[in-house]
Coordinates of C-alpha atoms in Angstrom, one line a residue:
M1 CA 15.9 -10.0 -12.5
T2 CA 13.3 -7.2 -12.6
A3 CA 12.7 -4.8 -9.7
I4 CA 9.4 -6.5 -8.9
H5 CA 11.1 -9.9 -8.6
E6 CA 13.6 -8.4 -6.2
V7 CA 11.0 -7.1 -3.8
T8 CA 8.8 -10.2 -4.1
S9 CA 11.7 -12.5 -3.2
S10 CA 11.6 -11.4 0.4
P11 CA 11.2 -13.9 3.3
A12 CA 7.6 -12.7 3.8
V13 CA 6.7 -13.9 0.3
E14 CA 8.4 -17.2 0.9
D15 CA 6.4 -17.7 4.1
V16 CA 3.2 -17.0 2.2
R17 CA 4.2 -19.4 -0.6
R18 CA 5.0 -22.1 1.9
A19 CA 1.7 -21.7 3.6
L20 CA -0.2 -21.8 0.3
T21 CA 1.6 -24.9 -0.7
E22 CA 0.8 -26.6 2.6
R23 CA -2.9 -25.8 2.4
W24 CA -3.5 -26.4 -1.3
S25 CA -1.0 -28.9 -2.7
G26 CA -3.0 -32.0 -1.6
A27 CA -6.4 -31.7 -3.2
G28 CA -9.3 -33.4 -1.3
H29 CA -12.0 -32.6 -3.8
R30 CA -12.5 -30.9 -7.2
V31 CA -12.9 -27.4 -5.9
A32 CA -9.7 -27.8 -3.9
E33 CA -7.9 -29.2 -6.9
I34 CA -8.9 -26.2 -9.0
S35 CA -8.1 -23.8 -6.2
G36 CA -4.7 -25.3 -5.9
Y37 CA -4.1 -25.0 -9.6
A38 CA -5.0 -21.3 -9.5
L39 CA -3.3 -20.4 -6.2
L40 CA 0.0 -22.3 -6.7
A41 CA 0.7 -20.8 -10.2
P42 CA 3.9 -18.8 -10.4
G43 CA 2.5 -15.4 -9.3
K44 CA 4.2 -12.5 -7.6
L45 CA 2.2 -12.7 -4.4
L46 CA 2.4 -8.9 -4.3
R47 CA -0.9 -8.3 -2.4
P48 CA 0.0 -10.7 0.4
L49 CA 3.4 -9.1 0.7
L50 CA 1.7 -5.7 1.0
L51 CA -0.5 -7.0 3.8
V52 CA 2.3 -8.5 5.8
T53 CA 4.6 -5.5 5.3
A54 CA 1.9 -3.0 6.3
A55 CA 1.4 -5.0 9.5
E56 CA 5.1 -5.0 10.2
A57 CA 5.4 -1.3 9.4
V58 CA 3.1 -0.5 12.4
G59 CA 4.8 -3.0 14.7
G60 CA 2.8 -6.1 14.0
S61 CA 3.8 -9.7 13.7
R62 CA 4.1 -11.6 10.4
E63 CA 3.1 -14.8 12.0
Q64 CA -0.1 -13.4 13.4
V65 CA -1.3 -11.9 10.1
L66 CA -0.2 -14.7 7.7
P67 CA -3.7 -16.2 7.4
A68 CA -5.0 -12.8 6.3
A69 CA -2.2 -12.6 3.7
L70 CA -3.5 -15.9 2.3
A71 CA -7.0 -14.4 2.3
V72 CA -6.1 -11.4 0.1
E73 CA -4.5 -13.8 -2.4
Y74 CA -7.7 -15.8 -2.4
L75 CA -9.6 -12.6 -3.3
H76 CA -7.1 -11.6 -5.9
V77 CA -6.9 -15.0 -7.6
A78 CA -10.7 -15.3 -7.6
S79 CA -10.9 -12.0 -9.4
L80 CA -8.4 -13.2 -12.0
I81 CA -10.4 -16.4 -12.6
H82 CA -13.5 -14.3 -13.2
D83 CA -11.7 -11.7 -15.3
D84 CA -10.3 -14.3 -17.7
I85 CA -13.8 -15.6 -18.3
I86 CA -15.2 -12.1 -18.9
D87 CA -12.3 -11.2 -21.2
G88 CA -12.1 -14.5 -23.0
D89 CA -8.4 -14.9 -22.1
D90 CA -7.3 -18.5 -22.2
L91 CA -3.7 -17.8 -20.9
R92 CA -2.8 -16.7 -17.4
R93 CA 0.7 -16.7 -15.9
G94 CA 2.1 -18.6 -18.8
R95 CA -0.3 -21.5 -18.7
P96 CA -4.0 -22.3 -19.4
A97 CA -6.4 -20.1 -17.5
V98 CA -8.6 -21.9 -15.0
H99 CA -11.7 -21.9 -17.2
A100 CA -9.6 -23.1 -20.2
R101 CA -8.2 -26.0 -18.1
F102 CA -11.3 -27.0 -16.0
G103 CA -14.3 -25.5 -17.8
T104 CA -16.2 -22.3 -17.2
P105 CA -18.8 -23.5 -14.8
D106 CA -16.3 -25.1 -12.3
A107 CA -14.0 -22.0 -12.7
I108 CA -16.8 -19.7 -11.7
V109 CA -17.7 -21.8 -8.7
T110 CA -14.1 -22.1 -7.6
G111 CA -13.7 -18.3 -7.8
D112 CA -16.8 -18.0 -5.6
A113 CA -15.4 -20.5 -3.1
L114 CA -12.1 -18.6 -2.8
I115 CA -13.9 -15.4 -2.1
L116 CA -16.0 -17.1 0.7
G117 CA -12.8 -18.7 2.0
L118 CA -11.1 -15.4 2.7
F119 CA -13.4 -14.7 5.7
S120 CA -12.4 -17.9 7.6
A121 CA -8.8 -17.2 6.7
V122 CA -8.9 -13.7 8.3
A123 CA -10.7 -15.1 11.3
E124 CA -7.8 -17.4 12.0
C125 CA -5.8 -14.3 13.0
A126 CA -7.8 -14.2 16.2
S127 CA -6.5 -17.6 17.3
L128 CA -3.0 -16.3 16.8
G129 CA -3.4 -13.4 19.2
V130 CA -4.8 -10.6 17.1
P131 CA -7.6 -8.7 19.0
E132 CA -11.0 -9.6 17.7
P133 CA -12.0 -5.9 17.0
A134 CA -8.9 -5.7 14.7
V135 CA -9.9 -8.9 13.0
L136 CA -13.4 -7.6 12.4
A137 CA -12.1 -4.3 11.0
A138 CA -9.8 -6.3 8.7
V139 CA -12.7 -8.4 7.4
R140 CA -14.6 -5.2 6.7
A141 CA -11.6 -3.7 4.8
L142 CA -11.3 -6.8 2.6
S143 CA -15.0 -7.0 2.1
E144 CA -15.1 -3.4 1.0
A145 CA -12.2 -4.1 -1.3
G146 CA -14.1 -6.9 -2.9
E147 CA -17.2 -4.7 -3.4
D148 CA -15.0 -2.0 -5.0
L149 CA -13.4 -4.5 -7.3
C150 CA -16.8 -5.6 -8.6
R151 CA -17.9 -1.9 -9.0
G152 CA -14.7 -1.3 -11.0
Q153 CA -15.3 -4.3 -13.2
V154 CA -18.8 -3.0 -14.1
Q155 CA -17.7 0.6 -14.6
E156 CA -14.8 -0.5 -16.8
A157 CA -17.4 -1.7 -19.4
L158 CA -18.5 2.0 -19.8
L159 CA -15.1 3.0 -21.1
D160 CA -15.9 2.2 -24.7
T161 CA -16.2 4.2 -27.9
E162 CA -19.6 5.7 -26.8
V163 CA -17.9 7.4 -23.8
L164 CA -15.5 9.1 -26.2
A165 CA -18.4 11.4 -27.1
A166 CA -18.1 13.0 -23.7
G167 CA -14.5 14.0 -24.4
A168 CA -11.0 12.7 -23.5
D169 CA -10.9 14.5 -20.1
H170 CA -14.1 12.9 -19.0
C171 CA -12.8 9.5 -20.1
L172 CA -9.5 10.0 -18.2
T173 CA -11.5 10.9 -15.1
A174 CA -13.6 7.8 -15.5
Y175 CA -10.5 5.7 -16.1
L176 CA -8.9 6.9 -12.8
E177 CA -12.1 6.0 -10.9
V178 CA -12.1 2.6 -12.4
A179 CA -8.4 2.0 -11.7
S180 CA -8.9 3.2 -8.1
L181 CA -11.8 0.7 -7.7
K182 CA -10.6 -2.3 -9.8
T183 CA -6.8 -2.4 -9.1
G184 CA -6.5 0.0 -6.2
A185 CA -9.1 -1.9 -4.2
L186 CA -6.9 -4.9 -3.5
F187 CA -3.8 -2.7 -2.8
R188 CA -6.0 -0.6 -0.4
G189 CA -7.7 -3.6 1.2
A190 CA -4.4 -5.5 1.7
C191 CA -2.5 -2.5 3.2
R192 CA -5.4 -1.3 5.4
A193 CA -6.2 -4.8 6.7
G194 CA -2.5 -5.4 7.4
A195 CA -2.2 -2.1 9.3
L196 CA -5.3 -2.8 11.3
L197 CA -4.3 -6.4 12.2
G198 CA -0.8 -5.1 13.1
G199 CA -2.2 -2.7 15.7
G200 CA -1.6 0.5 13.8
S201 CA -2.9 3.8 15.2
P202 CA -5.7 5.6 13.2
A203 CA -3.0 8.0 11.8
E204 CA -0.8 5.0 10.8
V205 CA -3.7 3.2 9.2
A206 CA -4.7 6.3 7.2
A207 CA -1.1 6.9 6.0
I208 CA -0.7 3.3 4.8
T209 CA -4.2 3.4 3.1
G210 CA -3.1 6.6 1.3
F211 CA 0.1 4.9 0.2
A212 CA -1.9 2.0 -1.2
E213 CA -4.2 4.4 -3.1
H214 CA -1.3 5.9 -5.0
A215 CA 0.7 2.7 -5.4
G216 CA -2.4 0.9 -6.8
L217 CA -2.9 3.6 -9.4
A218 CA 0.8 3.5 -10.4
F219 CA 0.6 -0.3 -10.8
Q220 CA -2.4 -0.1 -13.1
M221 CA -1.0 2.7 -15.2
H222 CA 2.2 0.7 -15.8
D223 CA 0.1 -2.4 -16.3
D224 CA -1.6 -0.6 -19.2
L225 CA 1.8 0.0 -20.8
L226 CA 2.8 -3.6 -20.9
P227 CA 0.9 -4.6 -24.1
F228 CA 2.9 -1.9 -25.9
L229 CA 6.2 -2.6 -24.2
G230 CA 6.1 -6.2 -22.8
D231 CA 6.7 -9.6 -24.3
P232 CA 3.7 -11.9 -23.9
S233 CA 6.1 -14.8 -23.2
V234 CA 7.3 -12.9 -20.2
T235 CA 4.0 -11.3 -19.1
G236 CA 2.2 -14.7 -19.3
K237 CA -0.9 -13.1 -20.9
P238 CA -1.6 -12.2 -24.5
G239 CA -0.6 -8.6 -25.4
T240 CA -3.7 -8.4 -27.6
S241 CA -6.2 -8.9 -24.8
D242 CA -7.1 -5.3 -24.3
A243 CA -7.1 -4.7 -28.0
A244 CA -9.4 -7.7 -28.6
N245 CA -11.8 -6.4 -26.1
L246 CA -11.6 -2.8 -27.4
R247 CA -10.6 -1.6 -23.9
L248 CA -9.6 2.0 -23.6
T249 CA -6.5 1.9 -21.4
F250 CA -4.5 4.8 -19.9
P251 CA -2.0 5.5 -22.7
V252 CA -4.7 5.2 -25.3
L253 CA -6.9 7.7 -23.5
L254 CA -3.9 10.1 -23.2
A255 CA -3.3 9.7 -27.0
V256 CA -6.9 10.6 -27.6
R257 CA -6.5 13.7 -25.5
E258 CA -3.4 14.7 -27.4
A259 CA -4.6 13.9 -30.9
G260 CA -8.4 13.8 -30.8
S261 CA -10.7 10.8 -31.1
R262 CA -10.9 10.5 -34.9
S263 CA -7.9 8.3 -35.3
L264 CA -9.0 6.0 -32.4
E265 CA -12.5 5.7 -33.9
R266 CA -10.8 4.5 -37.1
I267 CA -8.8 1.9 -35.3
L268 CA -11.6 0.6 -33.1
G269 CA -14.2 0.7 -35.9
G270 CA -12.0 -0.7 -38.6
G271 CA -12.8 -4.4 -38.2
F272 CA -9.1 -5.2 -37.6
T273 CA -7.8 -8.4 -36.1
P274 CA -6.6 -8.0 -32.4
E275 CA -3.0 -8.1 -33.7
R276 CA -3.6 -5.3 -36.2
T277 CA -5.6 -3.3 -33.6
L278 CA -2.7 -3.6 -31.2
A279 CA -0.2 -2.5 -33.8
E280 CA -2.3 0.5 -34.8
L281 CA -2.7 1.5 -31.1
R282 CA 1.0 1.1 -30.5
E283 CA 1.7 3.5 -33.3
L284 CA -0.9 6.0 -32.0
V285 CA 0.4 6.0 -28.4
T286 CA 4.0 6.3 -29.6
T287 CA 3.6 9.1 -32.1
T288 CA 1.4 11.2 -29.7
G289 CA 3.9 10.9 -26.9
A290 CA 1.3 9.1 -24.8
L291 CA 3.6 6.4 -23.6
D292 CA 6.0 8.9 -22.1
L293 CA 3.1 10.8 -20.6
A294 CA 1.7 7.6 -19.0
R295 CA 5.1 6.7 -17.6
A296 CA 5.5 10.2 -16.1
R297 CA 2.1 10.1 -14.5
A298 CA 2.8 6.6 -13.0
E299 CA 6.1 8.0 -11.5
E300 CA 4.1 10.9 -10.0
E301 CA 1.8 8.4 -8.3
V302 CA 4.9 6.5 -6.9
A303 CA 6.2 9.8 -5.5
L304 CA 2.8 10.5 -3.8
A305 CA 2.8 7.0 -2.4
R306 CA 6.2 7.4 -0.9
A307 CA 5.2 10.7 0.6
E308 CA 2.4 9.1 2.5
L309 CA 5.0 6.9 4.3
G310 CA 6.8 9.9 5.6
T311 CA 4.8 10.0 8.8
L312 CA 5.7 6.4 9.7
P313 CA 8.8 5.3 11.6
S314 CA 11.7 4.6 9.3
T315 CA 12.0 0.8 9.5
E316 CA 12.9 -2.0 7.2
A317 CA 9.2 -2.7 6.5
T318 CA 8.5 1.0 5.7
G319 CA 11.4 0.9 3.3
L320 CA 10.1 -2.2 1.7
L321 CA 6.7 -0.6 1.1
G322 CA 8.5 2.2 -0.7
A323 CA 10.5 -0.3 -2.8
I324 CA 7.3 -2.1 -3.8
A325 CA 5.8 1.2 -5.1
E326 CA 9.0 1.9 -7.1
A327 CA 9.0 -1.7 -8.5
A328 CA 5.4 -1.3 -9.6
V329 CA 6.6 0.9 -12.5
R330 CA 9.8 -1.0 -13.2
R331 CA 8.5 -4.4 -14.2
D332 CA 7.9 -6.5 -17.3
R333 CA 4.9 -8.5 -16.1

């Protein structure tokens, strides 16, 4: 069992999984059927766990924030549906992606429906005793996360071979901004919304938001290592996806900084198959030491994330947040 499986086997995750099953296992119409297929896939439910745990870390109640935990999963899964269409990935979580199973038009509409459904889900928290101002603030936090996610998706397209002309340092700066927007957005939104719904003070909300910023970066940095280290049968996604889309990920950009851009230009401009491109990139990031550099930087982000938690009371929930950050860089999927 990997570290990420250990932290996501908590009672909070089981509560979220049970609630998702109750809501989505009996499809009443086609959008509900497709939503259920996407939501009930064997995922980690990491972002709902972050929301619930952040709420509990500031003294909140799991039961009161559970609908919001479902909401952040709606947003996450919707983004995966749309990402797979954009990237042309037909495999997700070890089975056909939504667009491959149901067709692209219905997949797009289902993703849209899930995004819209998050607002009513968060609003349910008011009927469970959460003050309405906190519910409104949580809606704002998740809405901003969704907007950042979209901005990150668009900016990611700029990280191509043309950007290399500006230099590796510029590319790395741009990468960090994209990672903060695209991946960090949902970590930040989940944790901030949880702390707000849990009744956290401004200082507590700020600390948990800072934790999420660094934990999200660590997660993305490690995610970029998986095509070079992971087994597609375990990750549930083709290892050649980034290579096929000629995407400049963190270890690749570090390799360019260490060795210059000429070797990368040869790989990306060589007309190779995705499999050959991945093999060439693997050799590049290994021989330049970029894999080790990327691992070390991800570990630094974990340390910064844990430091943000130092101002919070030492509780089981705070400890779990720290464990989640550690697990983000010790996973195989």
